[in-house]
CSV table of C-alpha atoms in Angstrom, one decimal:
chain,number,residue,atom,x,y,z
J,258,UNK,CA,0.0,0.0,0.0
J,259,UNK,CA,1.3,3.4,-0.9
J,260,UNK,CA,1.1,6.0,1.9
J,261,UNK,CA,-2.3,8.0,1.1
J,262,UNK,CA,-1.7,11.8,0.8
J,263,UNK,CA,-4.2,14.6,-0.2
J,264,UNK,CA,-3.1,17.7,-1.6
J,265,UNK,CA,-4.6,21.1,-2.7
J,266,UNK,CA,-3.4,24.5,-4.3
J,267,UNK,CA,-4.5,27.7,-5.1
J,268,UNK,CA,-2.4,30.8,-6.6
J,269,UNK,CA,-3.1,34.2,-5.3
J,270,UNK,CA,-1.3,37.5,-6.7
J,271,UNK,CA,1.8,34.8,-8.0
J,272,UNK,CA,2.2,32.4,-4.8
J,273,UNK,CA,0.3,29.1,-4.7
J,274,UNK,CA,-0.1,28.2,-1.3
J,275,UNK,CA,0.4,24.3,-1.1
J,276,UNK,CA,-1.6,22.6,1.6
J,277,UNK,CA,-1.3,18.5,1.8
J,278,UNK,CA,-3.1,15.9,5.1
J,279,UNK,CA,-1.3,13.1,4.9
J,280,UNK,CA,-2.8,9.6,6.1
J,281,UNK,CA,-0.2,8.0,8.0
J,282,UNK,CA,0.4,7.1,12.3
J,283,UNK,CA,4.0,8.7,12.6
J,284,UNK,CA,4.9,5.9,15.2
J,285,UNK,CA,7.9,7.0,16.9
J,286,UNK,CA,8.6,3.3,18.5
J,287,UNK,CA,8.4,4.5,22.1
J,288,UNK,CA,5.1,4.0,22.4
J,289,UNK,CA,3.9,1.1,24.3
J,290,UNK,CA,1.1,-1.2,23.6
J,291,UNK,CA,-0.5,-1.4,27.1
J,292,UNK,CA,-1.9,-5.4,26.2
J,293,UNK,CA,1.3,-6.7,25.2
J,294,UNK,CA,4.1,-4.8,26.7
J,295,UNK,CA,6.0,-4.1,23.8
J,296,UNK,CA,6.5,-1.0,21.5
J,297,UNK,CA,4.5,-0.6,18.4
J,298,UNK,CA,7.0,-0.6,15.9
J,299,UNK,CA,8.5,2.7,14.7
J,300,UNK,CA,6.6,3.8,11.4
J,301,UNK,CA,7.5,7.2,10.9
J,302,UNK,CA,7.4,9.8,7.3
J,303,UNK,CA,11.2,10.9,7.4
J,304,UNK,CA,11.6,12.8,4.4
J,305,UNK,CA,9.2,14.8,2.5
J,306,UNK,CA,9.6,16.5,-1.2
J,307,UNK,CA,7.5,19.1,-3.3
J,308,UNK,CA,8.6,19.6,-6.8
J,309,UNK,CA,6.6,23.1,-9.0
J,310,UNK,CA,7.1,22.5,-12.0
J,311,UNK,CA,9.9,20.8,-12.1
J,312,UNK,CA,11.7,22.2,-9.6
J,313,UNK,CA,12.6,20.9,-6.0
J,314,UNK,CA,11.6,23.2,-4.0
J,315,UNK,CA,10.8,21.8,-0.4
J,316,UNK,CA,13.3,19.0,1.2
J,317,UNK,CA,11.8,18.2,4.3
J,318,UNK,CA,13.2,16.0,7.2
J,319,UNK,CA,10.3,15.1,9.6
J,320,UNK,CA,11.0,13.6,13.3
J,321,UNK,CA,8.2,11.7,15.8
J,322,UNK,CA,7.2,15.0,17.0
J,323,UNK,CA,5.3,16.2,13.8
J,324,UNK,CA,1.8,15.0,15.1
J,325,UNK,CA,0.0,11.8,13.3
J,326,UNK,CA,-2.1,12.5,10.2
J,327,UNK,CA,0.3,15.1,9.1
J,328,UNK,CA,-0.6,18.6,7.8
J,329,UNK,CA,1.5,20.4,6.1
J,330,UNK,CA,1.6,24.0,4.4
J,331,UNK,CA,4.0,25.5,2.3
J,332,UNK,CA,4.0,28.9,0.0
J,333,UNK,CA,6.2,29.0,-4.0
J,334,UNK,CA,5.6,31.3,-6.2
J,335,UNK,CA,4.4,30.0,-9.2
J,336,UNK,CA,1.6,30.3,-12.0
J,337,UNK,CA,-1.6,28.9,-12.2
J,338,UNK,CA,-1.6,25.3,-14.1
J,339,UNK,CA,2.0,24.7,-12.8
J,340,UNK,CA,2.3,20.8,-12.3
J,341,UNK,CA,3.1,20.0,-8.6
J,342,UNK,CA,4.4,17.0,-7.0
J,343,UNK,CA,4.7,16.0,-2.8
J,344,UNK,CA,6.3,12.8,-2.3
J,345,UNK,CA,6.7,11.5,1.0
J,346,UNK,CA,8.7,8.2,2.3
J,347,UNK,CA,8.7,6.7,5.7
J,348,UNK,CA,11.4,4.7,7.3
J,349,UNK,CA,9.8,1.1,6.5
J,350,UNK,CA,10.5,2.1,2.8
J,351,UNK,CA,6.9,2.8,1.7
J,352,UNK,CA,6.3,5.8,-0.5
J,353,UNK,CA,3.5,8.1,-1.4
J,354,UNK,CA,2.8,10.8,-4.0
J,355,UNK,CA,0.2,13.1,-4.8
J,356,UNK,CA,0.9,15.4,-8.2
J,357,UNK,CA,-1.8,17.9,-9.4
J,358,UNK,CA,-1.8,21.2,-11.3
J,359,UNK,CA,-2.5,24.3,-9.7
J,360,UNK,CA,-5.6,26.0,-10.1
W,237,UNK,CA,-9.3,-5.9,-0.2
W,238,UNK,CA,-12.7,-4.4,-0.9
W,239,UNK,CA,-12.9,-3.4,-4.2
W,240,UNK,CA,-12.7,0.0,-3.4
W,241,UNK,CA,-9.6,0.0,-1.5
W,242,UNK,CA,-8.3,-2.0,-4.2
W,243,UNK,CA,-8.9,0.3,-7.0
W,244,UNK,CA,-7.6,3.5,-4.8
W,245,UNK,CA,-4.1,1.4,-4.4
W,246,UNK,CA,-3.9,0.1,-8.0
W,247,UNK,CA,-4.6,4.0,-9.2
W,248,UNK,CA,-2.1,5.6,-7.1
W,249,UNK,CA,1.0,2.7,-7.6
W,250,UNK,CA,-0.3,3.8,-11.1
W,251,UNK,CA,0.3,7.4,-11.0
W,252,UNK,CA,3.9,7.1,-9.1
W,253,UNK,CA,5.0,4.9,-11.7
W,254,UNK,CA,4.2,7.2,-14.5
W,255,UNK,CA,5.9,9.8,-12.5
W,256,UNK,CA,8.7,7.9,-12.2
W,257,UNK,CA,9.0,7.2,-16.2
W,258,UNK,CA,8.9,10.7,-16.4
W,259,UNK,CA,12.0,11.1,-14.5
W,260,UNK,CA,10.0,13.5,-11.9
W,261,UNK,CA,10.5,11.2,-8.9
W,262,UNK,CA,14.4,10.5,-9.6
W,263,UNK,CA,14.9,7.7,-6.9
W,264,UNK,CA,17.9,8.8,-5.2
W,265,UNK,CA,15.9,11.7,-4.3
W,266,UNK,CA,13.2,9.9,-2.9
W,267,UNK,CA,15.2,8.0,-0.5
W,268,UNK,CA,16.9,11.2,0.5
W,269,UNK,CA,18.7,10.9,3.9
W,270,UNK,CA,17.7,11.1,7.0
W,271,UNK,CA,19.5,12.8,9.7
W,272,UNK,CA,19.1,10.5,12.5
W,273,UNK,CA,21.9,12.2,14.5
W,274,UNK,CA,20.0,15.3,14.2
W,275,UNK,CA,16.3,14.1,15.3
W,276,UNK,CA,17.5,11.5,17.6
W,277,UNK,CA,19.8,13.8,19.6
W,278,UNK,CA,18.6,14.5,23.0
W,279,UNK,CA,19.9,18.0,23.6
W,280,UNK,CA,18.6,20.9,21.7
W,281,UNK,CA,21.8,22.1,20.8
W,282,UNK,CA,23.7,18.6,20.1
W,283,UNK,CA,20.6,18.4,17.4
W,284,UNK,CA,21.0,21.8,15.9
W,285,UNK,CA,24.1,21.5,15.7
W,286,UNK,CA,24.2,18.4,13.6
W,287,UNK,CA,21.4,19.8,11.4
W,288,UNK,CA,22.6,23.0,10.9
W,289,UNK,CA,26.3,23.0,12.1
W,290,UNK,CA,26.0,25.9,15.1
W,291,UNK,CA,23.3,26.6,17.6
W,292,UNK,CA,23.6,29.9,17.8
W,293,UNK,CA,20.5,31.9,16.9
W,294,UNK,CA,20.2,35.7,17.1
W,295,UNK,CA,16.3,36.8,18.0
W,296,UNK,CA,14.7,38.3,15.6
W,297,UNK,CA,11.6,40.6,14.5
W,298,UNK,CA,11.6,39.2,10.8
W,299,UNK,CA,10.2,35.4,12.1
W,300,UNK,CA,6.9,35.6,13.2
W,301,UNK,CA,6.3,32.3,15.2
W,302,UNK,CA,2.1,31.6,15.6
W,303,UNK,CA,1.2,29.1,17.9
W,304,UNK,CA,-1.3,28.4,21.0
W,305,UNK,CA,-1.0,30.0,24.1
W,306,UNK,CA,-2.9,26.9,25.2
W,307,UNK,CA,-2.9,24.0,23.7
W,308,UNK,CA,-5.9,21.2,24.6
W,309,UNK,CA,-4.2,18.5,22.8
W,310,UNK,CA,-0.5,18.7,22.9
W,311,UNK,CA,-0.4,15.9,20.1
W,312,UNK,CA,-1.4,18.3,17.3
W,313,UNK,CA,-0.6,21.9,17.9
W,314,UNK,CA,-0.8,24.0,14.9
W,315,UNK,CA,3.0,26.1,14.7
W,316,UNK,CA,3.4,28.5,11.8
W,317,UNK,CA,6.6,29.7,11.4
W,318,UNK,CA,6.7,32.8,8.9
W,319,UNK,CA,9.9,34.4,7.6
W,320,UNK,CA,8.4,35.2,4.3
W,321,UNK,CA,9.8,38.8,5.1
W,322,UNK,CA,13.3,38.0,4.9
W,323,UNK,CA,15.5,37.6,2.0
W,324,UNK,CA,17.7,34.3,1.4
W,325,UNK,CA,15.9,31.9,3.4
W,326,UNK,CA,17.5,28.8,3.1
W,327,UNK,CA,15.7,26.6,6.1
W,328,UNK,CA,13.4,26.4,9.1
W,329,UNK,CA,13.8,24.2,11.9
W,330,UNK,CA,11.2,23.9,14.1
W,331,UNK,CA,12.2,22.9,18.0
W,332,UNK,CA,10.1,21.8,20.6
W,333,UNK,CA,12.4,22.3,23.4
W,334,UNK,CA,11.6,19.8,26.6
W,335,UNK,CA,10.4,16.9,24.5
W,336,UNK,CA,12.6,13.9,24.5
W,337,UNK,CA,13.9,14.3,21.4
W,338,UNK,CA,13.2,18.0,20.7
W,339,UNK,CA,14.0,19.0,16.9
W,340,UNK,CA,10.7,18.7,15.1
W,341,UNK,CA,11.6,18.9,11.6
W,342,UNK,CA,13.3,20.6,8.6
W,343,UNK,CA,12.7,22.1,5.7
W,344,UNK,CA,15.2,23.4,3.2
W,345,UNK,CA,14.0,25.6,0.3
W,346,UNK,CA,15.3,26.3,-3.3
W,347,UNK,CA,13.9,28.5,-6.4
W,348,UNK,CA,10.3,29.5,-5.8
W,349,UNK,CA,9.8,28.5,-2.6
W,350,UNK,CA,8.9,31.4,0.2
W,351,UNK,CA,10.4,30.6,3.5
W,352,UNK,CA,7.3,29.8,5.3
W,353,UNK,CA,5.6,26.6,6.7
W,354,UNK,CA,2.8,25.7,8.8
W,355,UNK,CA,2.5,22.2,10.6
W,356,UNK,CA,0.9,20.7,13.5
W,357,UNK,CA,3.2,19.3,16.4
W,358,UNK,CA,3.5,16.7,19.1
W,359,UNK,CA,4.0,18.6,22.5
W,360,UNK,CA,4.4,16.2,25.7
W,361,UNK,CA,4.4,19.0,28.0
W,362,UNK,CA,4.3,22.7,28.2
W,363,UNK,CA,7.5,24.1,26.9
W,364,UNK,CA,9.0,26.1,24.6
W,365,UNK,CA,8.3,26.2,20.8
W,366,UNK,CA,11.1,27.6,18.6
W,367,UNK,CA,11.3,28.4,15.1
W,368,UNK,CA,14.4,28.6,13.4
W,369,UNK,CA,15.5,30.2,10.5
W,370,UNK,CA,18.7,29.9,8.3
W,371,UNK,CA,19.2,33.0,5.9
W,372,UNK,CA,22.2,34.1,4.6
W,373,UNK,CA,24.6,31.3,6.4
W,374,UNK,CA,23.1,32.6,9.7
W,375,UNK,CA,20.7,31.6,12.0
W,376,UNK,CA,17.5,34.0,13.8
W,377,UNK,CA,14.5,32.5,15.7
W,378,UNK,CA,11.4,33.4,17.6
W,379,UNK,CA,9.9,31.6,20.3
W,380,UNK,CA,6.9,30.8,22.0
W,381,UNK,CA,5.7,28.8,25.6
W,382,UNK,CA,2.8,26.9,24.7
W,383,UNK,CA,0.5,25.6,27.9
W,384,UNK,CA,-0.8,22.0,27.0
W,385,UNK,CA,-3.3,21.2,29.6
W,386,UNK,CA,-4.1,17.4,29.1
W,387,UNK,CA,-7.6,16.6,30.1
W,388,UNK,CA,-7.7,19.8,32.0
W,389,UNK,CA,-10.0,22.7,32.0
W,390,UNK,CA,-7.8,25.2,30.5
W,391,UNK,CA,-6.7,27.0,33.7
């Protein structure tokens, strides 16, 4: 299963605002389950990427402290009907991507 | 798998794999590194200093941290940081200073990108939210105490 992400993003006066909810538990592998005594496993996004038309322009690193379900909301200046792409991968290996044109 | 489930999975496997012949999603960036020094590191400083090579952050005006004064449910407080105002931006870090590992995350920008982010956070107790900005090989930051009251009433 990929990781499920969902993106949005609207330009205003030349800056698309970039707003993504990612579905995923950011498990940091501390956390006890009470019924069997051990840790859930850690299960955590660690990087994250958004690409505007072509162009990296986000590299994010992501720790256990960014809360589960993540939000996210970043600003580019771009035009409207650039292509965007937000990748995410979490330490297990699993990958998800959203890609979209702005409106 | 119910079919719907199925279909969802089969469409987006679908979509990353046409990315990838496109050459958007080059691999090697995908798997970027991880800076488990960094996020692992117990003291704020011993992780700043791995992320960003000094911890030495000069207060400024120019990043405008938002973030609850109280926050009901420490495990997702909204933290904007905004340095949108200042020129060169090269990364913000964002701290939350007395949890066990405290460095949150990090986001580098490049091109287009306005030095801005807004997130949601994990906060175990009430501490000390800082937002760090690189710009210009140097390092400013605003900071914040945010009250997370657990099952309490607010007070």
């Amino acid at each position: 299963m990929a990781i499920n992400l969902r993106t949005r993003g609207s330009v205003k006066g030349g800056v698309a605002e970039i707003k993504s909810l990612i579905r995923h538990p950011m498990e940091s592998g501390a956390r006890m389950d009470q019924s069997t005594g051990k840790p859930f496993p850690m299960k955590l996004i660690t990087n994250v990427e958004v690409v505007v038309a072509g162009k990296k322009v986000v590299d994010a690193q992501w720790s256990a402290n960014v809360s589960a379900n993540p939000y996210m909301h970043v600003n580019v200046a771009a035009n409207s009907g650039d292509e965007v792409t937000i990748s995410v991968v979490d330490n297990t290996g699993e990958k998800g991507s959203d890609t979209f044109n702005l409106r | 798998m119910k079919r719907r489930s199925f279909l969802k999975a089969t469409l987006a496997t679908g979509a990353a794999s046409v990315a990838v012949s496109a050459g958007l999603l080059t691999p090697s960036t995908v798997l970027a590194s991880w800076n488990k020094e960094a996020f692992e590191a117990k003291k704020v400083d011993a992780g700043l200093k791995a992320l960003l090579g000094s911890a030495d952050a000069a207060d400024s005006a120019d990043v405008k941290l938002t973030a609850p004064a109280i926050a009901e449910n420490g495990a997702v407080t909204p933290v904007t940081v905004d340095a949108s105002g200042m020129k060169g931006v090269e990364s913000i870090v964002i701290v939350a200073s007395d949890n066990p590992t405290p460095l949150v995350c990090e986001y580098k920008f490049s091109g287009a990108a306005q030095g801005f982010v807004s997130t949601r956070i994990r906060l175990g107790s009430t501490q000390q939210v800082v937002g760090i900005v690189k710009a210009g090989g140097k390092l400013y930051k605003a900071q914040q105490e945010v009250r997370v009251t657990i099952g309490g009433c607010g007070g």
